[in-house]
Amino acid sequence: MTQDHWTAVDAYLTDTLVGPDPALDTALRASATAGLPSINVAPNQGKLLQLLALVHGARSILEIGTLGGYSTIWLARALPEDGTLVTLEVDPRHAEVARGNIAQAGLADRVDLIQGPALETLPRLSERGHGPFDMVFVDADKPSNPEYFRWALRLSRPGTLIVVDNTVRGGAVADAASTDESVRGVRRMHDLIAAEPRVTATAVQTVGSKGHDGFTLALVTAGPAE
Ligand code: SAM
């Protein structure tokens, strides 16, 4: 199997089951025109996130890593009209493009985009009246994944679903001796999850237009220890 084959299968699956979507297609075009990297989730993955949020009946979602707002739009569409999605983005240019994309998708009323380094904005969410969240999607700088997982847990309740993207990293995640900071971040996060009695978790490998990667999913089953 080659990358071309995976890309062709993703194109078939997306054409057949996801279909064209003017707001999402416009968001991708605007992001490319603005020079943003094409590191958003693939369309079939975006729809998977939306289905997870719908199955879960999520009314509040936290996203760490907005880029141009592509996954934000997929997730925010799963919310009821009075639902909220908070998305955190460090890069002012990405944030500006995302704001435009979210507005043109008609979702500005339910999305709160907070610009700044997530490890500085996460501690302020409670005072802004946000949390606990029903679902958290982690998709930012991978070396910080252990801290993002800790924050996701802090901002959760029993029943919260935490989804982390890019946790297989072309298979490099299996290499305990890796010196790659992103791989090390993902592995440290998995160690934390494995040792955390308040969650039950799994991870799945994926192949597709974005290469060989995967998602980690953790369901919060209990609140903080008394
Ligand atoms: N979730 C997006 C999607 O699928 O459409 C893709 C997000 S992209 C993989 C990662 C994003 O995280 C980038 O826009 C990057 O600027 C942002 N990021 C990186 N470090 C960050 C940090 N410390 N705090 C907040 N955002 C960060």
PDB file of N, CA and C in Angstrom, residues 94-188:
ATOM      1  N   HIS A  94      -3.443  32.600  12.020  1.00  0.00           N
ATOM      2  CA  HIS A  94      -4.371  31.460  11.952  1.00  0.00           C
ATOM      3  C   HIS A  94      -5.716  31.860  12.570  1.00  0.00           C
ATOM      4  N   ALA A  95      -5.640  32.548  13.704  1.00  0.00           N
ATOM      5  CA  ALA A  95      -6.868  32.937  14.406  1.00  0.00           C
ATOM      6  C   ALA A  95      -7.718  33.864  13.534  1.00  0.00           C
ATOM      7  N   GLU A  96      -7.062  34.782  12.844  1.00  0.00           N
ATOM      8  CA  GLU A  96      -7.799  35.741  12.000  1.00  0.00           C
ATOM      9  C   GLU A  96      -8.507  35.000  10.851  1.00  0.00           C
ATOM     10  N   VAL A  97      -7.783  34.086  10.206  1.00  0.00           N
ATOM     11  CA  VAL A  97      -8.381  33.317   9.100  1.00  0.00           C
ATOM     12  C   VAL A  97      -9.525  32.454   9.635  1.00  0.00           C
ATOM     13  N   ALA A  98      -9.305  31.834  10.790  1.00  0.00           N
ATOM     14  CA  ALA A  98     -10.338  30.968  11.373  1.00  0.00           C
ATOM     15  C   ALA A  98     -11.596  31.778  11.690  1.00  0.00           C
ATOM     16  N   ARG A  99     -11.428  32.990  12.224  1.00  0.00           N
ATOM     17  CA  ARG A  99     -12.612  33.806  12.557  1.00  0.00           C
ATOM     18  C   ARG A  99     -13.454  34.036  11.306  1.00  0.00           C
ATOM     19  N   GLY A 100     -12.779  34.358  10.191  1.00  0.00           N
ATOM     20  CA  GLY A 100     -13.496  34.577   8.925  1.00  0.00           C
ATOM     21  C   GLY A 100     -14.204  33.305   8.480  1.00  0.00           C
ATOM     22  N   ASN A 101     -13.507  32.172   8.575  1.00  0.00           N
ATOM     23  CA  ASN A 101     -14.092  30.903   8.124  1.00  0.00           C
ATOM     24  C   ASN A 101     -15.293  30.499   8.986  1.00  0.00           C
ATOM     25  N   ILE A 102     -15.162  30.709  10.294  1.00  0.00           N
ATOM     26  CA  ILE A 102     -16.250  30.332  11.211  1.00  0.00           C
ATOM     27  C   ILE A 102     -17.472  31.232  10.961  1.00  0.00           C
ATOM     28  N   ALA A 103     -17.208  32.515  10.708  1.00  0.00           N
ATOM     29  CA  ALA A 103     -18.314  33.451  10.441  1.00  0.00           C
ATOM     30  C   ALA A 103     -19.018  33.087   9.140  1.00  0.00           C
ATOM     31  N   GLN A 104     -18.228  32.788   8.084  1.00  0.00           N
ATOM     32  CA  GLN A 104     -18.893  32.464   6.809  1.00  0.00           C
ATOM     33  C   GLN A 104     -19.657  31.142   6.887  1.00  0.00           C
ATOM     34  N   ALA A 105     -19.307  30.289   7.852  1.00  0.00           N
ATOM     35  CA  ALA A 105     -20.063  29.039   8.047  1.00  0.00           C
ATOM     36  C   ALA A 105     -21.297  29.267   8.920  1.00  0.00           C
ATOM     37  N   GLY A 106     -21.497  30.516   9.376  1.00  0.00           N
ATOM     38  CA  GLY A 106     -22.683  30.841  10.174  1.00  0.00           C
ATOM     39  C   GLY A 106     -22.612  30.332  11.601  1.00  0.00           C
ATOM     40  N   LEU A 107     -21.378  30.191  12.146  1.00  0.00           N
ATOM     41  CA  LEU A 107     -21.225  29.582  13.473  1.00  0.00           C
ATOM     42  C   LEU A 107     -20.604  30.525  14.505  1.00  0.00           C
ATOM     43  N   ALA A 108     -20.459  31.804  14.128  1.00  0.00           N
ATOM     44  CA  ALA A 108     -19.775  32.737  15.026  1.00  0.00           C
ATOM     45  C   ALA A 108     -20.497  32.855  16.365  1.00  0.00           C
ATOM     46  N   ASP A 109     -21.816  32.647  16.360  1.00  0.00           N
ATOM     47  CA  ASP A 109     -22.583  32.818  17.607  1.00  0.00           C
ATOM     48  C   ASP A 109     -22.284  31.733  18.636  1.00  0.00           C
ATOM     49  N   ARG A 110     -21.772  30.596  18.199  1.00  0.00           N
ATOM     50  CA  ARG A 110     -21.525  29.529  19.190  1.00  0.00           C
ATOM     51  C   ARG A 110     -20.051  29.180  19.356  1.00  0.00           C
ATOM     52  N   VAL A 111     -19.169  29.931  18.686  1.00  0.00           N
ATOM     53  CA  VAL A 111     -17.731  29.639  18.801  1.00  0.00           C
ATOM     54  C   VAL A 111     -17.017  30.796  19.486  1.00  0.00           C
ATOM     55  N   ASP A 112     -16.255  30.498  20.518  1.00  0.00           N
ATOM     56  CA  ASP A 112     -15.419  31.485  21.205  1.00  0.00           C
ATOM     57  C   ASP A 112     -13.967  31.131  20.893  1.00  0.00           C
ATOM     58  N   LEU A 113     -13.343  31.909  19.991  1.00  0.00           N
ATOM     59  CA  LEU A 113     -11.950  31.642  19.624  1.00  0.00           C
ATOM     60  C   LEU A 113     -11.063  32.505  20.514  1.00  0.00           C
ATOM     61  N   ILE A 114     -10.171  31.876  21.255  1.00  0.00           N
ATOM     62  CA  ILE A 114      -9.294  32.616  22.167  1.00  0.00           C
ATOM     63  C   ILE A 114      -7.871  32.500  21.647  1.00  0.00           C
ATOM     64  N   GLN A 115      -7.278  33.644  21.316  1.00  0.00           N
ATOM     65  CA  GLN A 115      -5.929  33.617  20.747  1.00  0.00           C
ATOM     66  C   GLN A 115      -4.877  33.764  21.843  1.00  0.00           C
ATOM     67  N   GLY A 116      -3.877  32.882  21.780  1.00  0.00           N
ATOM     68  CA  GLY A 116      -2.796  32.917  22.759  1.00  0.00           C
ATOM     69  C   GLY A 116      -2.278  31.507  22.957  1.00  0.00           C
ATOM     70  N   PRO A 117      -1.128  31.361  23.628  1.00  0.00           N
ATOM     71  CA  PRO A 117      -0.623  30.005  23.894  1.00  0.00           C
ATOM     72  C   PRO A 117      -1.604  29.255  24.795  1.00  0.00           C
ATOM     73  N   ALA A 118      -1.981  28.053  24.397  1.00  0.00           N
ATOM     74  CA  ALA A 118      -3.040  27.334  25.113  1.00  0.00           C
ATOM     75  C   ALA A 118      -2.710  27.142  26.592  1.00  0.00           C
ATOM     76  N   LEU A 119      -1.417  26.954  26.910  1.00  0.00           N
ATOM     77  CA  LEU A 119      -1.101  26.732  28.325  1.00  0.00           C
ATOM     78  C   LEU A 119      -1.300  28.008  29.145  1.00  0.00           C
ATOM     79  N   GLU A 120      -1.429  29.165  28.451  1.00  0.00           N
ATOM     80  CA  GLU A 120      -1.774  30.408  29.175  1.00  0.00           C
ATOM     81  C   GLU A 120      -3.271  30.670  29.161  1.00  0.00           C
ATOM     82  N   THR A 121      -3.961  30.234  28.114  1.00  0.00           N
ATOM     83  CA  THR A 121      -5.403  30.528  28.035  1.00  0.00           C
ATOM     84  C   THR A 121      -6.247  29.469  28.768  1.00  0.00           C
ATOM     85  N   LEU A 122      -5.754  28.216  28.826  1.00  0.00           N
ATOM     86  CA  LEU A 122      -6.526  27.161  29.513  1.00  0.00           C
ATOM     87  C   LEU A 122      -6.835  27.522  30.975  1.00  0.00           C
ATOM     88  N   PRO A 123      -5.843  28.050  31.726  1.00  0.00           N
ATOM     89  CA  PRO A 123      -6.143  28.342  33.137  1.00  0.00           C
ATOM     90  C   PRO A 123      -7.201  29.439  33.311  1.00  0.00           C
ATOM     91  N   ARG A 124      -7.500  30.213  32.225  1.00  0.00           N
ATOM     92  CA  ARG A 124      -8.459  31.312  32.352  1.00  0.00           C
ATOM     93  C   ARG A 124      -9.873  30.929  31.908  1.00  0.00           C
ATOM     94  N   LEU A 125     -10.040  29.700  31.438  1.00  0.00           N
ATOM     95  CA  LEU A 125     -11.355  29.345  30.886  1.00  0.00           C
ATOM     96  C   LEU A 125     -12.451  29.351  31.946  1.00  0.00           C
ATOM     97  N   SER A 126     -12.121  28.842  33.127  1.00  0.00           N
ATOM     98  CA  SER A 126     -13.164  28.776  34.171  1.00  0.00           C
ATOM     99  C   SER A 126     -13.654  30.159  34.529  1.00  0.00           C
ATOM    100  N   GLU A 127     -12.708  31.129  34.647  1.00  0.00           N
ATOM    101  CA  GLU A 127     -13.168  32.475  35.025  1.00  0.00           C
ATOM    102  C   GLU A 127     -13.978  33.135  33.912  1.00  0.00           C
ATOM    103  N   ARG A 128     -13.836  32.656  32.669  1.00  0.00           N
ATOM    104  CA  ARG A 128     -14.682  33.150  31.566  1.00  0.00           C
ATOM    105  C   ARG A 128     -16.009  32.407  31.520  1.00  0.00           C
ATOM    106  N   GLY A 129     -16.227  31.522  32.494  1.00  0.00           N
ATOM    107  CA  GLY A 129     -17.506  30.809  32.583  1.00  0.00           C
ATOM    108  C   GLY A 129     -17.571  29.552  31.745  1.00  0.00           C
ATOM    109  N   HIS A 130     -16.407  29.077  31.261  1.00  0.00           N
ATOM    110  CA  HIS A 130     -16.409  27.875  30.427  1.00  0.00           C
ATOM    111  C   HIS A 130     -16.081  26.622  31.247  1.00  0.00           C
ATOM    112  N   GLY A 131     -16.623  25.507  30.802  1.00  0.00           N
ATOM    113  CA  GLY A 131     -16.333  24.207  31.404  1.00  0.00           C
ATOM    114  C   GLY A 131     -17.305  23.901  32.524  1.00  0.00           C
ATOM    115  N   PRO A 132     -17.430  22.637  32.929  1.00  0.00           N
ATOM    116  CA  PRO A 132     -16.752  21.502  32.318  1.00  0.00           C
ATOM    117  C   PRO A 132     -17.292  21.239  30.906  1.00  0.00           C
ATOM    118  N   PHE A 133     -16.442  20.685  30.055  1.00  0.00           N
ATOM    119  CA  PHE A 133     -16.815  20.437  28.671  1.00  0.00           C
ATOM    120  C   PHE A 133     -17.293  19.003  28.491  1.00  0.00           C
ATOM    121  N   ASP A 134     -18.201  18.826  27.533  1.00  0.00           N
ATOM    122  CA  ASP A 134     -18.687  17.474  27.215  1.00  0.00           C
ATOM    123  C   ASP A 134     -17.685  16.721  26.337  1.00  0.00           C
ATOM    124  N   MET A 135     -16.925  17.498  25.547  1.00  0.00           N
ATOM    125  CA  MET A 135     -15.970  16.864  24.632  1.00  0.00           C
ATOM    126  C   MET A 135     -14.774  17.785  24.489  1.00  0.00           C
ATOM    127  N   VAL A 136     -13.579  17.218  24.385  1.00  0.00           N
ATOM    128  CA  VAL A 136     -12.349  17.997  24.187  1.00  0.00           C
ATOM    129  C   VAL A 136     -11.614  17.389  22.995  1.00  0.00           C
ATOM    130  N   PHE A 137     -11.206  18.253  22.057  1.00  0.00           N
ATOM    131  CA  PHE A 137     -10.420  17.785  20.913  1.00  0.00           C
ATOM    132  C   PHE A 137      -9.052  18.453  20.981  1.00  0.00           C
ATOM    133  N   VAL A 138      -8.006  17.646  21.136  1.00  0.00           N
ATOM    134  CA  VAL A 138      -6.639  18.156  21.299  1.00  0.00           C
ATOM    135  C   VAL A 138      -5.895  17.986  19.977  1.00  0.00           C
ATOM    136  N   ASP A 139      -5.458  19.100  19.390  1.00  0.00           N
ATOM    137  CA  ASP A 139      -4.807  19.041  18.067  1.00  0.00           C
ATOM    138  C   ASP A 139      -3.879  20.247  17.905  1.00  0.00           C
ATOM    139  N   ALA A 140      -2.948  20.414  18.852  1.00  0.00           N
ATOM    140  CA  ALA A 140      -2.028  21.563  18.771  1.00  0.00           C
ATOM    141  C   ALA A 140      -0.592  21.038  18.756  1.00  0.00           C
ATOM    142  N   ASP A 141       0.326  21.710  19.457  1.00  0.00           N
ATOM    143  CA  ASP A 141       1.727  21.272  19.490  1.00  0.00           C
ATOM    144  C   ASP A 141       1.832  19.979  20.314  1.00  0.00           C
ATOM    145  N   LYS A 142       2.374  18.944  19.701  1.00  0.00           N
ATOM    146  CA  LYS A 142       2.342  17.604  20.309  1.00  0.00           C
ATOM    147  C   LYS A 142       3.234  17.471  21.557  1.00  0.00           C
ATOM    148  N   PRO A 143       4.374  18.198  21.645  1.00  0.00           N
ATOM    149  CA  PRO A 143       5.165  18.077  22.878  1.00  0.00           C
ATOM    150  C   PRO A 143       4.370  18.462  24.127  1.00  0.00           C
ATOM    151  N   SER A 144       3.355  19.314  23.962  1.00  0.00           N
ATOM    152  CA  SER A 144       2.558  19.743  25.129  1.00  0.00           C
ATOM    153  C   SER A 144       1.386  18.817  25.412  1.00  0.00           C
ATOM    154  N   ASN A 145       1.268  17.709  24.700  1.00  0.00           N
ATOM    155  CA  ASN A 145       0.101  16.835  24.901  1.00  0.00           C
ATOM    156  C   ASN A 145      -0.105  16.388  26.353  1.00  0.00           C
ATOM    157  N   PRO A 146       0.972  16.077  27.101  1.00  0.00           N
ATOM    158  CA  PRO A 146       0.704  15.681  28.497  1.00  0.00           C
ATOM    159  C   PRO A 146      -0.006  16.795  29.271  1.00  0.00           C
ATOM    160  N   GLU A 147       0.452  18.049  29.070  1.00  0.00           N
ATOM    161  CA  GLU A 147      -0.192  19.164  29.773  1.00  0.00           C
ATOM    162  C   GLU A 147      -1.628  19.369  29.265  1.00  0.00           C
ATOM    163  N   TYR A 148      -1.826  19.211  27.959  1.00  0.00           N
ATOM    164  CA  TYR A 148      -3.184  19.374  27.413  1.00  0.00           C
ATOM    165  C   TYR A 148      -4.112  18.297  27.968  1.00  0.00           C
ATOM    166  N   PHE A 149      -3.580  17.071  28.116  1.00  0.00           N
ATOM    167  CA  PHE A 149      -4.433  16.022  28.678  1.00  0.00           C
ATOM    168  C   PHE A 149      -4.794  16.362  30.131  1.00  0.00           C
ATOM    169  N   ARG A 150      -3.792  16.861  30.894  1.00  0.00           N
ATOM    170  CA  ARG A 150      -4.084  17.217  32.294  1.00  0.00           C
ATOM    171  C   ARG A 150      -5.174  18.291  32.350  1.00  0.00           C
ATOM    172  N   TRP A 151      -5.069  19.290  31.439  1.00  0.00           N
ATOM    173  CA  TRP A 151      -6.075  20.349  31.427  1.00  0.00           C
ATOM    174  C   TRP A 151      -7.436  19.822  30.984  1.00  0.00           C
ATOM    175  N   ALA A 152      -7.415  18.954  29.987  1.00  0.00           N
ATOM    176  CA  ALA A 152      -8.684  18.384  29.510  1.00  0.00           C
ATOM    177  C   ALA A 152      -9.394  17.676  30.667  1.00  0.00           C
ATOM    178  N   LEU A 153      -8.616  16.951  31.455  1.00  0.00           N
ATOM    179  CA  LEU A 153      -9.191  16.228  32.588  1.00  0.00           C
ATOM    180  C   LEU A 153      -9.719  17.207  33.647  1.00  0.00           C
ATOM    181  N   ARG A 154      -8.938  18.260  33.897  1.00  0.00           N
ATOM    182  CA  ARG A 154      -9.345  19.262  34.891  1.00  0.00           C
ATOM    183  C   ARG A 154     -10.660  19.941  34.473  1.00  0.00           C
ATOM    184  N   LEU A 155     -10.837  20.092  33.147  1.00  0.00           N
ATOM    185  CA  LEU A 155     -12.017  20.801  32.637  1.00  0.00           C
ATOM    186  C   LEU A 155     -13.108  19.822  32.197  1.00  0.00           C
ATOM    187  N   SER A 156     -13.087  18.628  32.786  1.00  0.00           N
ATOM    188  CA  SER A 156     -14.031  17.590  32.353  1.00  0.00           C
ATOM    189  C   SER A 156     -15.033  17.293  33.472  1.00  0.00           C
ATOM    190  N   ARG A 157     -15.925  16.387  33.184  1.00  0.00           N
ATOM    191  CA  ARG A 157     -16.868  15.819  34.163  1.00  0.00           C
ATOM    192  C   ARG A 157     -16.986  14.336  33.794  1.00  0.00           C
ATOM    193  N   PRO A 158     -17.517  13.500  34.666  1.00  0.00           N
ATOM    194  CA  PRO A 158     -17.726  12.118  34.238  1.00  0.00           C
ATOM    195  C   PRO A 158     -18.583  12.105  32.973  1.00  0.00           C
ATOM    196  N   GLY A 159     -18.120  11.441  31.955  1.00  0.00           N
ATOM    197  CA  GLY A 159     -18.850  11.411  30.673  1.00  0.00           C
ATOM    198  C   GLY A 159     -18.158  12.216  29.581  1.00  0.00           C
ATOM    199  N   THR A 160     -17.189  13.051  29.947  1.00  0.00           N
ATOM    200  CA  THR A 160     -16.481  13.837  28.928  1.00  0.00           C
ATOM    201  C   THR A 160     -15.652  12.913  28.039  1.00  0.00           C
ATOM    202  N   LEU A 161     -15.705  13.195  26.739  1.00  0.00           N
ATOM    203  CA  LEU A 161     -14.907  12.434  25.778  1.00  0.00           C
ATOM    204  C   LEU A 161     -13.720  13.297  25.345  1.00  0.00           C
ATOM    205  N   ILE A 162     -12.514  12.774  25.511  1.00  0.00           N
ATOM    206  CA  ILE A 162     -11.298  13.490  25.098  1.00  0.00           C
ATOM    207  C   ILE A 162     -10.736  12.773  23.873  1.00  0.00           C
ATOM    208  N   VAL A 163     -10.569  13.524  22.782  1.00  0.00           N
ATOM    209  CA  VAL A 163     -10.037  12.953  21.540  1.00  0.00           C
ATOM    210  C   VAL A 163      -8.737  13.695  21.213  1.00  0.00           C
ATOM    211  N   VAL A 164      -7.686  12.948  20.954  1.00  0.00           N
ATOM    212  CA  VAL A 164      -6.388  13.565  20.643  1.00  0.00           C
ATOM    213  C   VAL A 164      -5.967  13.102  19.251  1.00  0.00           C
ATOM    214  N   ASP A 165      -5.603  14.059  18.401  1.00  0.00           N
ATOM    215  CA  ASP A 165      -5.237  13.730  17.016  1.00  0.00           C
ATOM    216  C   ASP A 165      -3.726  13.520  16.886  1.00  0.00           C
ATOM    217  N   ASN A 166      -3.348  12.805  15.847  1.00  0.00           N
ATOM    218  CA  ASN A 166      -1.934  12.623  15.456  1.00  0.00           C
ATOM    219  C   ASN A 166      -1.126  11.879  16.514  1.00  0.00           C
ATOM    220  N   THR A 167      -1.680  10.801  17.029  1.00  0.00           N
ATOM    221  CA  THR A 167      -1.001  10.107  18.120  1.00  0.00           C
ATOM    222  C   THR A 167      -0.253   8.847  17.656  1.00  0.00           C
ATOM    223  N   VAL A 168      -0.143   8.654  16.349  1.00  0.00           N
ATOM    224  CA  VAL A 168       0.624   7.497  15.864  1.00  0.00           C
ATOM    225  C   VAL A 168       1.895   7.944  15.135  1.00  0.00           C
ATOM    226  N   ARG A 169       1.810   9.106  14.476  1.00  0.00           N
ATOM    227  CA  ARG A 169       2.990   9.772  13.932  1.00  0.00           C
ATOM    228  C   ARG A 169       3.788   8.859  13.002  1.00  0.00           C
ATOM    229  N   GLY A 170       3.080   8.322  12.002  1.00  0.00           N
ATOM    230  CA  GLY A 170       3.736   7.468  11.015  1.00  0.00           C
ATOM    231  C   GLY A 170       4.307   6.200  11.620  1.00  0.00           C
ATOM    232  N   GLY A 171       3.835   5.829  12.772  1.00  0.00           N
ATOM    233  CA  GLY A 171       4.305   4.607  13.442  1.00  0.00           C
ATOM    234  C   GLY A 171       5.404   4.888  14.460  1.00  0.00           C
ATOM    235  N   ALA A 172       5.942   6.104  14.452  1.00  0.00           N
ATOM    236  CA  ALA A 172       7.069   6.423  15.335  1.00  0.00           C
ATOM    237  C   ALA A 172       6.692   6.330  16.812  1.00  0.00           C
ATOM    238  N   VAL A 173       5.390   6.366  17.099  1.00  0.00           N
ATOM    239  CA  VAL A 173       4.973   6.313  18.508  1.00  0.00           C
ATOM    240  C   VAL A 173       5.408   5.008  19.184  1.00  0.00           C
ATOM    241  N   ALA A 174       5.644   3.962  18.385  1.00  0.00           N
ATOM    242  CA  ALA A 174       6.039   2.672  18.984  1.00  0.00           C
ATOM    243  C   ALA A 174       7.509   2.658  19.384  1.00  0.00           C
ATOM    244  N   ASP A 175       8.256   3.700  19.024  1.00  0.00           N
ATOM    245  CA  ASP A 175       9.704   3.719  19.284  1.00  0.00           C
ATOM    246  C   ASP A 175      10.000   4.387  20.631  1.00  0.00           C
ATOM    247  N   ALA A 176      10.254   3.565  21.639  1.00  0.00           N
ATOM    248  CA  ALA A 176      10.499   4.083  22.996  1.00  0.00           C
ATOM    249  C   ALA A 176      11.767   4.924  23.065  1.00  0.00           C
ATOM    250  N   ALA A 177      12.673   4.741  22.099  1.00  0.00           N
ATOM    251  CA  ALA A 177      13.939   5.488  22.128  1.00  0.00           C
ATOM    252  C   ALA A 177      13.887   6.748  21.277  1.00  0.00           C
ATOM    253  N   SER A 178      12.717   7.071  20.734  1.00  0.00           N
ATOM    254  CA  SER A 178      12.625   8.234  19.843  1.00  0.00           C
ATOM    255  C   SER A 178      13.077   9.506  20.564  1.00  0.00           C
ATOM    256  N   THR A 179      13.806  10.351  19.822  1.00  0.00           N
ATOM    257  CA  THR A 179      14.214  11.644  20.387  1.00  0.00           C
ATOM    258  C   THR A 179      13.333  12.767  19.846  1.00  0.00           C
ATOM    259  N   ASP A 180      12.364  12.422  19.021  1.00  0.00           N
ATOM    260  CA  ASP A 180      11.444  13.405  18.445  1.00  0.00           C
ATOM    261  C   ASP A 180      10.513  13.925  19.560  1.00  0.00           C
ATOM    262  N   GLU A 181      10.512  15.236  19.760  1.00  0.00           N
ATOM    263  CA  GLU A 181       9.750  15.800  20.893  1.00  0.00           C
ATOM    264  C   GLU A 181       8.248  15.556  20.764  1.00  0.00           C
ATOM    265  N   SER A 182       7.755  15.508  19.525  1.00  0.00           N
ATOM    266  CA  SER A 182       6.318  15.244  19.350  1.00  0.00           C
ATOM    267  C   SER A 182       5.996  13.811  19.740  1.00  0.00           C
ATOM    268  N   VAL A 183       6.842  12.869  19.296  1.00  0.00           N
ATOM    269  CA  VAL A 183       6.639  11.459  19.665  1.00  0.00           C
ATOM    270  C   VAL A 183       6.719  11.317  21.184  1.00  0.00           C
ATOM    271  N   ARG A 184       7.723  11.965  21.772  1.00  0.00           N
ATOM    272  CA  ARG A 184       7.890  11.854  23.228  1.00  0.00           C
ATOM    273  C   ARG A 184       6.680  12.428  23.963  1.00  0.00           C
ATOM    274  N   GLY A 185       6.144  13.535  23.426  1.00  0.00           N
ATOM    275  CA  GLY A 185       4.951  14.147  24.035  1.00  0.00           C
ATOM    276  C   GLY A 185       3.761  13.206  23.991  1.00  0.00           C
ATOM    277  N   VAL A 186       3.574  12.569  22.832  1.00  0.00           N
ATOM    278  CA  VAL A 186       2.452  11.632  22.699  1.00  0.00           C
ATOM    279  C   VAL A 186       2.643  10.438  23.638  1.00  0.00           C
ATOM    280  N   ARG A 187       3.859   9.910  23.697  1.00  0.00           N
ATOM    281  CA  ARG A 187       4.106   8.741  24.562  1.00  0.00           C
ATOM    282  C   ARG A 187       3.906   9.105  26.044  1.00  0.00           C
ATOM    283  N   ARG A 188       4.379  10.298  26.437  1.00  0.00           N
ATOM    284  CA  ARG A 188       4.189  10.707  27.846  1.00  0.00           C
ATOM    285  C   ARG A 188       2.701  10.839  28.159  1.00  0.00           C
TER     286      ARG A 188
END
